[in-house]
Amino acid sequence: MKRRDYLKAGLRDGFPIGLGYLAVSFTFGIMGKNAGISAWEAVLISATNVTSAGQFAGLSLMTAQASYLEVAVTQFIINLRYCLMSCALSQKLDAKMPFFHRFLISYGVTDEIFGVTVSTEGKLSPFYSYGVIGIAVPGWVLGTFLGIISGNILPARVISALSVALYGMFIAIIIPPSRDNKVVAGIVLSSMALSFVFTFAPLLKEISSGFRIIILTLLIAGAAAALFPIKDEAKEGPSYGA
């Protein structure tokens, strides 16, 4: 495949993510409006952060006039999972891929973009990532802008429905590979069950959501790697190439 083909494939796969981001970031824009920040400030936050939980938590801390240290520690914990995602994604990159490609790909590592890019067969082409990022991130930024200029026009029920869109989109990402692979299906179900336990079990529920994701990722991914290792020949396949 040529670079243009990879880019088109990325744009095609990233389009649903962009729509989901548009809906969810709309809520962030409204929150920014209520917090008293300007439209360009909200857009700048979304364009440079691209993280739903991190932005919502950060804006809440800013509104509460928290210290820089509190904001930094909170953001570190919430976003630490992206380090794990980046490590996993790096295994799909060609060893000779230039640094600037790796640098640009790292900008768009979010839960949903990671879910799409890491699911591609073979090595990951940077141009596929650029396609996904190129349509998903503008959706996130545009939603923020529309939300902050719209203010509180929309009813609360509509806003609540928009916030659920991200979860529906993520389910759409994990269900197709789960239907084709029993191991993946088992891992997804195990992740849901353990996440439920960590959310409601005494003591475990006291763990912050950021660390909870990291702990579950290490436990489940480690167990899956030990029990169901991927054979070398299975790693080969249709490639997006570097």
mmCIF file of N, CA, C and O in Angstrom, residues 131-225:
data_model
loop_
_atom_site.group_PDB
_atom_site.id
_atom_site.type_symbol
_atom_site.label_atom_id
_atom_site.label_comp_id
_atom_site.label_asym_id
_atom_site.label_seq_id
_atom_site.Cartn_x
_atom_site.Cartn_y
_atom_site.Cartn_z
ATOM 1 N N GLY A 131 -3.845 9.623 9.614
ATOM 2 C CA GLY A 131 -5.218 9.692 9.130
ATOM 3 C C GLY A 131 -6.223 9.643 10.267
ATOM 4 O O GLY A 131 -7.178 10.439 10.307
ATOM 5 N N VAL A 132 -5.997 8.717 11.212
ATOM 6 C CA VAL A 132 -6.911 8.604 12.357
ATOM 7 C C VAL A 132 -6.866 9.877 13.199
ATOM 8 O O VAL A 132 -7.906 10.459 13.552
ATOM 9 N N ILE A 133 -5.643 10.317 13.498
ATOM 10 C CA ILE A 133 -5.479 11.523 14.321
ATOM 11 C C ILE A 133 -6.024 12.752 13.591
ATOM 12 O O ILE A 133 -6.662 13.627 14.201
ATOM 13 N N GLY A 134 -5.807 12.794 12.280
ATOM 14 C CA GLY A 134 -6.182 13.966 11.486
ATOM 15 C C GLY A 134 -7.667 14.227 11.436
ATOM 16 O O GLY A 134 -8.086 15.356 11.137
ATOM 17 N N ILE A 135 -8.482 13.215 11.714
ATOM 18 C CA ILE A 135 -9.931 13.450 11.702
ATOM 19 C C ILE A 135 -10.531 13.349 13.107
ATOM 20 O O ILE A 135 -11.562 13.954 13.390
ATOM 21 N N ALA A 136 -9.868 12.603 13.985
ATOM 22 C CA ALA A 136 -10.402 12.446 15.351
ATOM 23 C C ALA A 136 -10.136 13.697 16.195
ATOM 24 O O ALA A 136 -11.042 14.191 16.881
ATOM 25 N N VAL A 137 -8.906 14.195 16.162
ATOM 26 C CA VAL A 137 -8.563 15.347 16.996
ATOM 27 C C VAL A 137 -9.337 16.607 16.580
ATOM 28 O O VAL A 137 -9.846 17.329 17.453
ATOM 29 N N PRO A 138 -9.461 16.916 15.281
ATOM 30 C CA PRO A 138 -10.304 18.069 14.913
ATOM 31 C C PRO A 138 -11.746 17.924 15.415
ATOM 32 O O PRO A 138 -12.384 18.924 15.763
ATOM 33 N N GLY A 139 -12.256 16.683 15.452
ATOM 34 C CA GLY A 139 -13.590 16.467 16.001
ATOM 35 C C GLY A 139 -13.650 16.842 17.468
ATOM 36 O O GLY A 139 -14.624 17.450 17.939
ATOM 37 N N TRP A 140 -12.590 16.512 18.186
ATOM 38 C CA TRP A 140 -12.507 16.842 19.615
ATOM 39 C C TRP A 140 -12.445 18.363 19.812
ATOM 40 O O TRP A 140 -13.124 18.918 20.678
ATOM 41 N N VAL A 141 -11.644 19.017 19.017
ATOM 42 C CA VAL A 141 -11.470 20.470 19.149
ATOM 43 C C VAL A 141 -12.736 21.208 18.708
ATOM 44 O O VAL A 141 -13.184 22.153 19.366
ATOM 45 N N LEU A 142 -13.326 20.765 17.598
ATOM 46 C CA LEU A 142 -14.537 21.415 17.099
ATOM 47 C C LEU A 142 -15.691 21.272 18.087
ATOM 48 O O LEU A 142 -16.450 22.216 18.323
ATOM 49 N N GLY A 143 -15.814 20.082 18.688
ATOM 50 C CA GLY A 143 -16.866 19.868 19.685
ATOM 51 C C GLY A 143 -16.710 20.808 20.866
ATOM 52 O O GLY A 143 -17.691 21.344 21.393
ATOM 53 N N THR A 144 -15.472 21.006 21.291
ATOM 54 C CA THR A 144 -15.201 21.942 22.391
ATOM 55 C C THR A 144 -15.642 23.349 22.026
ATOM 56 O O THR A 144 -16.298 24.040 22.824
ATOM 57 N N PHE A 145 -15.299 23.762 20.813
ATOM 58 C CA PHE A 145 -15.652 25.117 20.365
ATOM 59 C C PHE A 145 -17.172 25.294 20.303
ATOM 60 O O PHE A 145 -17.713 26.292 20.777
ATOM 61 N N LEU A 146 -17.845 24.285 19.727
ATOM 62 C CA LEU A 146 -19.308 24.377 19.611
ATOM 63 C C LEU A 146 -19.960 24.384 20.984
ATOM 64 O O LEU A 146 -20.951 25.079 21.215
ATOM 65 N N GLY A 147 -19.398 23.607 21.903
ATOM 66 C CA GLY A 147 -19.965 23.550 23.248
ATOM 67 C C GLY A 147 -19.855 24.863 23.984
ATOM 68 O O GLY A 147 -20.792 25.313 24.645
ATOM 69 N N ILE A 148 -18.701 25.517 23.845
ATOM 70 C CA ILE A 148 -18.500 26.748 24.620
ATOM 71 C C ILE A 148 -19.258 27.931 24.020
ATOM 72 O O ILE A 148 -19.652 28.856 24.741
ATOM 73 N N ILE A 149 -19.479 27.914 22.715
ATOM 74 C CA ILE A 149 -20.250 29.021 22.137
ATOM 75 C C ILE A 149 -21.750 28.783 22.275
ATOM 76 O O ILE A 149 -22.549 29.709 22.192
ATOM 77 N N SER A 150 -22.140 27.510 22.508
ATOM 78 C CA SER A 150 -23.562 27.205 22.671
ATOM 79 C C SER A 150 -24.027 27.435 24.100
ATOM 80 O O SER A 150 -25.210 27.675 24.350
ATOM 81 N N GLY A 151 -23.069 27.329 25.060
ATOM 82 C CA GLY A 151 -23.429 27.534 26.456
ATOM 83 C C GLY A 151 -24.419 26.502 26.939
ATOM 84 O O GLY A 151 -24.266 25.308 26.732
ATOM 85 N N ASN A 152 -25.457 26.964 27.565
ATOM 86 C CA ASN A 152 -26.450 26.068 28.161
ATOM 87 C C ASN A 152 -27.733 25.999 27.333
ATOM 88 O O ASN A 152 -28.835 25.867 27.868
ATOM 89 N N ILE A 153 -27.610 26.093 26.041
ATOM 90 C CA ILE A 153 -28.794 26.058 25.178
ATOM 91 C C ILE A 153 -29.468 24.694 25.218
ATOM 92 O O ILE A 153 -30.689 24.577 25.289
ATOM 93 N N LEU A 154 -28.647 23.635 25.170
ATOM 94 C CA LEU A 154 -29.207 22.287 25.117
ATOM 95 C C LEU A 154 -29.720 21.836 26.469
ATOM 96 O O LEU A 154 -29.138 22.173 27.514
ATOM 97 N N PRO A 155 -30.806 21.024 26.499
ATOM 98 C CA PRO A 155 -31.320 20.479 27.766
ATOM 99 C C PRO A 155 -30.301 19.537 28.409
ATOM 100 O O PRO A 155 -29.456 18.950 27.720
ATOM 101 N N ALA A 156 -30.411 19.365 29.713
ATOM 102 C CA ALA A 156 -29.461 18.515 30.446
ATOM 103 C C ALA A 156 -29.496 17.083 29.948
ATOM 104 O O ALA A 156 -28.468 16.399 29.906
ATOM 105 N N ARG A 157 -30.687 16.594 29.554
ATOM 106 C CA ARG A 157 -30.803 15.207 29.091
ATOM 107 C C ARG A 157 -30.015 14.992 27.811
ATOM 108 O O ARG A 157 -29.399 13.953 27.600
ATOM 109 N N VAL A 158 -30.038 15.983 26.933
ATOM 110 C CA VAL A 158 -29.309 15.882 25.669
ATOM 111 C C VAL A 158 -27.807 15.871 25.938
ATOM 112 O O VAL A 158 -27.048 15.088 25.347
ATOM 113 N N ILE A 159 -27.358 16.713 26.858
ATOM 114 C CA ILE A 159 -25.936 16.765 27.203
ATOM 115 C C ILE A 159 -25.487 15.437 27.796
ATOM 116 O O ILE A 159 -24.409 14.922 27.498
ATOM 117 N N SER A 160 -26.333 14.868 28.664
ATOM 118 C CA SER A 160 -26.005 13.573 29.263
ATOM 119 C C SER A 160 -25.899 12.494 28.190
ATOM 120 O O SER A 160 -25.006 11.640 28.231
ATOM 121 N N ALA A 161 -26.807 12.539 27.214
ATOM 122 C CA ALA A 161 -26.774 11.557 26.125
ATOM 123 C C ALA A 161 -25.496 11.700 25.302
ATOM 124 O O ALA A 161 -24.902 10.709 24.873
ATOM 125 N N LEU A 162 -25.042 12.916 25.087
ATOM 126 C CA LEU A 162 -23.809 13.145 24.334
ATOM 127 C C LEU A 162 -22.614 12.533 25.040
ATOM 128 O O LEU A 162 -21.705 11.975 24.411
ATOM 129 N N SER A 163 -22.587 12.620 26.379
ATOM 130 C CA SER A 163 -21.454 12.107 27.132
ATOM 131 C C SER A 163 -21.358 10.593 27.068
ATOM 132 O O SER A 163 -20.291 10.016 27.270
ATOM 133 N N VAL A 164 -22.487 9.920 26.779
ATOM 134 C CA VAL A 164 -22.491 8.453 26.687
ATOM 135 C C VAL A 164 -21.960 7.985 25.335
ATOM 136 O O VAL A 164 -21.544 6.834 25.184
ATOM 137 N N ALA A 165 -21.917 8.881 24.370
ATOM 138 C CA ALA A 165 -21.509 8.504 23.015
ATOM 139 C C ALA A 165 -20.114 7.892 22.985
ATOM 140 O O ALA A 165 -19.844 6.973 22.208
ATOM 141 N N LEU A 166 -19.221 8.394 23.837
ATOM 142 C CA LEU A 166 -17.841 7.899 23.833
ATOM 143 C C LEU A 166 -17.786 6.425 24.220
ATOM 144 O O LEU A 166 -17.010 5.656 23.645
ATOM 145 N N TYR A 167 -18.609 6.036 25.177
ATOM 146 C CA TYR A 167 -18.618 4.629 25.610
ATOM 147 C C TYR A 167 -19.173 3.735 24.506
ATOM 148 O O TYR A 167 -18.673 2.631 24.275
ATOM 149 N N GLY A 168 -20.214 4.199 23.833
ATOM 150 C CA GLY A 168 -20.765 3.434 22.725
ATOM 151 C C GLY A 168 -19.750 3.258 21.612
ATOM 152 O O GLY A 168 -19.633 2.181 21.014
ATOM 153 N N MET A 169 -18.980 4.299 21.349
ATOM 154 C CA MET A 169 -17.966 4.229 20.301
ATOM 155 C C MET A 169 -16.865 3.243 20.676
ATOM 156 O O MET A 169 -16.383 2.467 19.846
ATOM 157 N N PHE A 170 -16.469 3.233 21.967
ATOM 158 C CA PHE A 170 -15.414 2.325 22.407
ATOM 159 C C PHE A 170 -15.878 0.880 22.317
ATOM 160 O O PHE A 170 -15.097 -0.010 21.969
ATOM 161 N N ILE A 171 -17.154 0.643 22.630
ATOM 162 C CA ILE A 171 -17.701 -0.709 22.486
ATOM 163 C C ILE A 171 -17.652 -1.141 21.032
ATOM 164 O O ILE A 171 -17.340 -2.298 20.715
ATOM 165 N N ALA A 172 -17.922 -0.204 20.140
ATOM 166 C CA ALA A 172 -17.876 -0.520 18.705
ATOM 167 C C ALA A 172 -16.468 -0.894 18.262
ATOM 168 O O ALA A 172 -16.284 -1.615 17.283
ATOM 169 N N ILE A 173 -15.461 -0.432 18.990
ATOM 170 C CA ILE A 173 -14.074 -0.751 18.637
ATOM 171 C C ILE A 173 -13.698 -2.144 19.102
ATOM 172 O O ILE A 173 -13.005 -2.891 18.391
ATOM 173 N N ILE A 174 -14.148 -2.556 20.307
ATOM 174 C CA ILE A 174 -13.677 -3.821 20.882
ATOM 175 C C ILE A 174 -14.551 -5.018 20.516
ATOM 176 O O ILE A 174 -14.080 -6.154 20.582
ATOM 177 N N ILE A 175 -15.794 -4.785 20.111
ATOM 178 C CA ILE A 175 -16.683 -5.914 19.816
ATOM 179 C C ILE A 175 -16.276 -6.701 18.571
ATOM 180 O O ILE A 175 -16.211 -7.939 18.606
ATOM 181 N N PRO A 176 -15.961 -6.037 17.431
ATOM 182 C CA PRO A 176 -15.603 -6.814 16.227
ATOM 183 C C PRO A 176 -14.449 -7.784 16.433
ATOM 184 O O PRO A 176 -14.576 -8.963 16.087
ATOM 185 N N PRO A 177 -13.284 -7.375 17.001
ATOM 186 C CA PRO A 177 -12.208 -8.357 17.217
ATOM 187 C C PRO A 177 -12.588 -9.421 18.240
ATOM 188 O O PRO A 177 -12.079 -10.546 18.177
ATOM 189 N N SER A 178 -13.501 -9.092 19.172
ATOM 190 C CA SER A 178 -13.929 -10.074 20.165
ATOM 191 C C SER A 178 -14.745 -11.192 19.526
ATOM 192 O O SER A 178 -14.689 -12.347 19.966
ATOM 193 N N ARG A 179 -15.492 -10.860 18.501
ATOM 194 C CA ARG A 179 -16.296 -11.874 17.813
ATOM 195 C C ARG A 179 -15.430 -12.817 16.986
ATOM 196 O O ARG A 179 -15.786 -13.971 16.759
ATOM 197 N N ASP A 180 -14.278 -12.316 16.550
ATOM 198 C CA ASP A 180 -13.408 -13.131 15.691
ATOM 199 C C ASP A 180 -12.378 -13.920 16.477
ATOM 200 O O ASP A 180 -11.741 -14.821 15.925
ATOM 201 N N ASN A 181 -12.139 -13.571 17.722
ATOM 202 C CA ASN A 181 -11.082 -14.222 18.494
ATOM 203 C C ASN A 181 -11.585 -14.485 19.910
ATOM 204 O O ASN A 181 -11.894 -13.549 20.653
ATOM 205 N N LYS A 182 -11.638 -15.782 20.295
ATOM 206 C CA LYS A 182 -12.151 -16.138 21.617
ATOM 207 C C LYS A 182 -11.241 -15.639 22.735
ATOM 208 O O LYS A 182 -11.709 -15.331 23.834
ATOM 209 N N VAL A 183 -9.938 -15.599 22.466
ATOM 210 C CA VAL A 183 -9.005 -15.104 23.486
ATOM 211 C C VAL A 183 -9.276 -13.632 23.778
ATOM 212 O O VAL A 183 -9.345 -13.202 24.945
ATOM 213 N N VAL A 184 -9.438 -12.850 22.712
ATOM 214 C CA VAL A 184 -9.739 -11.428 22.891
ATOM 215 C C VAL A 184 -11.070 -11.252 23.621
ATOM 216 O O VAL A 184 -11.194 -10.411 24.522
ATOM 217 N N ALA A 185 -12.055 -12.078 23.245
ATOM 218 C CA ALA A 185 -13.362 -11.993 23.909
ATOM 219 C C ALA A 185 -13.229 -12.299 25.398
ATOM 220 O O ALA A 185 -13.834 -11.614 26.241
ATOM 221 N N GLY A 186 -12.432 -13.316 25.715
ATOM 222 C CA GLY A 186 -12.225 -13.656 27.130
ATOM 223 C C GLY A 186 -11.522 -12.551 27.886
ATOM 224 O O GLY A 186 -11.861 -12.261 29.043
ATOM 225 N N ILE A 187 -10.558 -11.908 27.240
ATOM 226 C CA ILE A 187 -9.832 -10.809 27.882
ATOM 227 C C ILE A 187 -10.763 -9.617 28.125
ATOM 228 O O ILE A 187 -10.725 -8.985 29.187
ATOM 229 N N VAL A 188 -11.618 -9.328 27.153
ATOM 230 C CA VAL A 188 -12.563 -8.211 27.309
ATOM 231 C C VAL A 188 -13.527 -8.478 28.458
ATOM 232 O O VAL A 188 -13.770 -7.609 29.308
ATOM 233 N N LEU A 189 -14.066 -9.707 28.509
ATOM 234 C CA LEU A 189 -14.998 -10.048 29.588
ATOM 235 C C LEU A 189 -14.299 -10.032 30.946
ATOM 236 O O LEU A 189 -14.868 -9.556 31.943
ATOM 237 N N SER A 190 -13.062 -10.540 30.986
ATOM 238 C CA SER A 190 -12.304 -10.516 32.240
ATOM 239 C C SER A 190 -12.040 -9.083 32.683
ATOM 240 O O SER A 190 -12.112 -8.764 33.878
ATOM 241 N N SER A 191 -11.747 -8.221 31.717
ATOM 242 C CA SER A 191 -11.490 -6.816 32.044
ATOM 243 C C SER A 191 -12.729 -6.163 32.633
ATOM 244 O O SER A 191 -12.645 -5.406 33.614
ATOM 245 N N MET A 192 -13.889 -6.470 32.041
ATOM 246 C CA MET A 192 -15.135 -5.897 32.563
ATOM 247 C C MET A 192 -15.416 -6.397 33.981
ATOM 248 O O MET A 192 -15.798 -5.612 34.854
ATOM 249 N N ALA A 193 -15.217 -7.707 34.189
ATOM 250 C CA ALA A 193 -15.509 -8.287 35.507
ATOM 251 C C ALA A 193 -14.582 -7.715 36.578
ATOM 252 O O ALA A 193 -15.030 -7.318 37.664
ATOM 253 N N LEU A 194 -13.281 -7.652 36.270
ATOM 254 C CA LEU A 194 -12.332 -7.131 37.256
ATOM 255 C C LEU A 194 -12.537 -5.637 37.488
ATOM 256 O O LEU A 194 -12.354 -5.145 38.603
ATOM 257 N N SER A 195 -12.903 -4.918 36.432
ATOM 258 C CA SER A 195 -13.174 -3.496 36.598
ATOM 259 C C SER A 195 -14.364 -3.286 37.530
ATOM 260 O O SER A 195 -14.369 -2.366 38.367
ATOM 261 N N PHE A 196 -15.369 -4.162 37.377
ATOM 262 C CA PHE A 196 -16.548 -4.091 38.264
ATOM 263 C C PHE A 196 -16.137 -4.350 39.716
ATOM 264 O O PHE A 196 -16.573 -3.644 40.634
ATOM 265 N N VAL A 197 -15.283 -5.356 39.905
ATOM 266 C CA VAL A 197 -14.823 -5.694 41.258
ATOM 267 C C VAL A 197 -14.040 -4.531 41.861
ATOM 268 O O VAL A 197 -14.249 -4.150 43.020
ATOM 269 N N PHE A 198 -13.134 -3.946 41.077
ATOM 270 C CA PHE A 198 -12.316 -2.843 41.582
ATOM 271 C C PHE A 198 -13.151 -1.586 41.839
ATOM 272 O O PHE A 198 -12.733 -0.702 42.579
ATOM 273 N N THR A 199 -14.307 -1.506 41.221
ATOM 274 C CA THR A 199 -15.150 -0.321 41.407
ATOM 275 C C THR A 199 -15.976 -0.383 42.682
ATOM 276 O O THR A 199 -16.217 0.642 43.335
ATOM 277 N N PHE A 200 -16.371 -1.613 43.067
ATOM 278 C CA PHE A 200 -17.300 -1.724 44.195
ATOM 279 C C PHE A 200 -16.742 -2.474 45.400
ATOM 280 O O PHE A 200 -17.308 -2.375 46.492
ATOM 281 N N ALA A 201 -15.664 -3.245 45.259
ATOM 282 C CA ALA A 201 -15.142 -4.014 46.385
ATOM 283 C C ALA A 201 -14.516 -3.082 47.416
ATOM 284 O O ALA A 201 -13.879 -2.087 47.064
ATOM 285 N N PRO A 202 -14.725 -3.384 48.706
ATOM 286 C CA PRO A 202 -14.110 -2.571 49.768
ATOM 287 C C PRO A 202 -12.594 -2.507 49.572
ATOM 288 O O PRO A 202 -11.977 -3.451 49.085
ATOM 289 N N LEU A 203 -12.004 -1.422 49.940
ATOM 290 C CA LEU A 203 -10.576 -1.134 49.799
ATOM 291 C C LEU A 203 -10.178 -0.909 48.336
ATOM 292 O O LEU A 203 -9.562 0.104 48.013
ATOM 293 N N LEU A 204 -10.527 -1.856 47.462
ATOM 294 C CA LEU A 204 -10.154 -1.704 46.057
ATOM 295 C C LEU A 204 -10.788 -0.468 45.435
ATOM 296 O O LEU A 204 -10.198 0.184 44.575
ATOM 297 N N LYS A 205 -12.013 -0.156 45.860
ATOM 298 C CA LYS A 205 -12.698 1.001 45.283
ATOM 299 C C LYS A 205 -12.055 2.328 45.681
ATOM 300 O O LYS A 205 -12.376 3.370 45.119
ATOM 301 N N GLU A 206 -11.174 2.272 46.698
ATOM 302 C CA GLU A 206 -10.489 3.485 47.130
ATOM 303 C C GLU A 206 -9.341 3.853 46.193
ATOM 304 O O GLU A 206 -8.823 4.967 46.254
ATOM 305 N N ILE A 207 -8.937 2.925 45.331
ATOM 306 C CA ILE A 207 -7.859 3.198 44.381
ATOM 307 C C ILE A 207 -8.373 4.173 43.316
ATOM 308 O O ILE A 207 -9.490 4.023 42.822
ATOM 309 N N SER A 208 -7.561 5.142 42.976
ATOM 310 C CA SER A 208 -7.988 6.138 41.977
ATOM 311 C C SER A 208 -8.200 5.473 40.626
ATOM 312 O O SER A 208 -7.623 4.417 40.321
ATOM 313 N N SER A 209 -9.034 6.097 39.801
ATOM 314 C CA SER A 209 -9.366 5.500 38.500
ATOM 315 C C SER A 209 -8.134 5.334 37.621
ATOM 316 O O SER A 209 -8.007 4.363 36.878
ATOM 317 N N GLY A 210 -7.194 6.284 37.712
ATOM 318 C CA GLY A 210 -5.984 6.195 36.897
ATOM 319 C C GLY A 210 -5.138 4.986 37.259
ATOM 320 O O GLY A 210 -4.722 4.209 36.392
ATOM 321 N N PHE A 211 -4.865 4.807 38.553
ATOM 322 C CA PHE A 211 -4.076 3.658 38.996
ATOM 323 C C PHE A 211 -4.843 2.360 38.789
ATOM 324 O O PHE A 211 -4.258 1.307 38.559
ATOM 325 N N ARG A 212 -6.182 2.430 38.892
ATOM 326 C CA ARG A 212 -6.998 1.235 38.685
ATOM 327 C C ARG A 212 -6.803 0.694 37.271
ATOM 328 O O ARG A 212 -6.637 -0.507 37.061
ATOM 329 N N ILE A 213 -6.794 1.577 36.304
ATOM 330 C CA ILE A 213 -6.591 1.169 34.910
ATOM 331 C C ILE A 213 -5.206 0.559 34.725
ATOM 332 O O ILE A 213 -5.035 -0.465 34.051
ATOM 333 N N ILE A 214 -4.213 1.183 35.335
ATOM 334 C CA ILE A 214 -2.834 0.693 35.190
ATOM 335 C C ILE A 214 -2.688 -0.689 35.799
ATOM 336 O O ILE A 214 -2.105 -1.605 35.201
ATOM 337 N N ILE A 215 -3.231 -0.875 37.008
ATOM 338 C CA ILE A 215 -3.124 -2.170 37.693
ATOM 339 C C ILE A 215 -3.818 -3.258 36.877
ATOM 340 O O ILE A 215 -3.268 -4.338 36.651
ATOM 341 N N LEU A 216 -5.036 -2.977 36.424
ATOM 342 C CA LEU A 216 -5.785 -3.970 35.645
ATOM 343 C C LEU A 216 -5.098 -4.263 34.315
ATOM 344 O O LEU A 216 -5.080 -5.410 33.861
ATOM 345 N N THR A 217 -4.540 -3.241 33.710
ATOM 346 C CA THR A 217 -3.841 -3.455 32.435
ATOM 347 C C THR A 217 -2.656 -4.380 32.617
ATOM 348 O O THR A 217 -2.446 -5.320 31.828
ATOM 349 N N LEU A 218 -1.860 -4.128 33.657
ATOM 350 C CA LEU A 218 -0.682 -4.964 33.907
ATOM 351 C C LEU A 218 -1.097 -6.396 34.241
ATOM 352 O O LEU A 218 -0.497 -7.360 33.738
ATOM 353 N N LEU A 219 -2.125 -6.549 35.081
ATOM 354 C CA LEU A 219 -2.566 -7.882 35.480
ATOM 355 C C LEU A 219 -3.122 -8.668 34.295
ATOM 356 O O LEU A 219 -2.710 -9.801 34.024
ATOM 357 N N ILE A 220 -4.055 -8.063 33.593
ATOM 358 C CA ILE A 220 -4.751 -8.780 32.518
ATOM 359 C C ILE A 220 -3.844 -8.984 31.306
ATOM 360 O O ILE A 220 -3.787 -10.080 30.740
ATOM 361 N N ALA A 221 -3.127 -7.932 30.912
ATOM 362 C CA ALA A 221 -2.236 -8.067 29.756
ATOM 363 C C ALA A 221 -1.097 -9.031 30.057
ATOM 364 O O ALA A 221 -0.697 -9.827 29.194
ATOM 365 N N GLY A 222 -0.573 -8.982 31.286
ATOM 366 C CA GLY A 222 0.502 -9.898 31.668
ATOM 367 C C GLY A 222 0.037 -11.339 31.661
ATOM 368 O O GLY A 222 0.725 -12.229 31.141
ATOM 369 N N ALA A 223 -1.152 -11.582 32.224
ATOM 370 C CA ALA A 223 -1.698 -12.946 32.242
ATOM 371 C C ALA A 223 -1.984 -13.443 30.830
ATOM 372 O O ALA A 223 -1.693 -14.600 30.487
ATOM 373 N N ALA A 224 -2.524 -12.555 29.986
ATOM 374 C CA ALA A 224 -2.827 -12.954 28.607
ATOM 375 C C ALA A 224 -1.556 -13.269 27.830
ATOM 376 O O ALA A 224 -1.511 -14.225 27.048
ATOM 377 N N ALA A 225 -0.504 -12.461 28.051
ATOM 378 C CA ALA A 225 0.763 -12.704 27.349
ATOM 379 C C ALA A 225 1.388 -14.026 27.786
ATOM 380 O O ALA A 225 1.998 -14.736 26.980
#
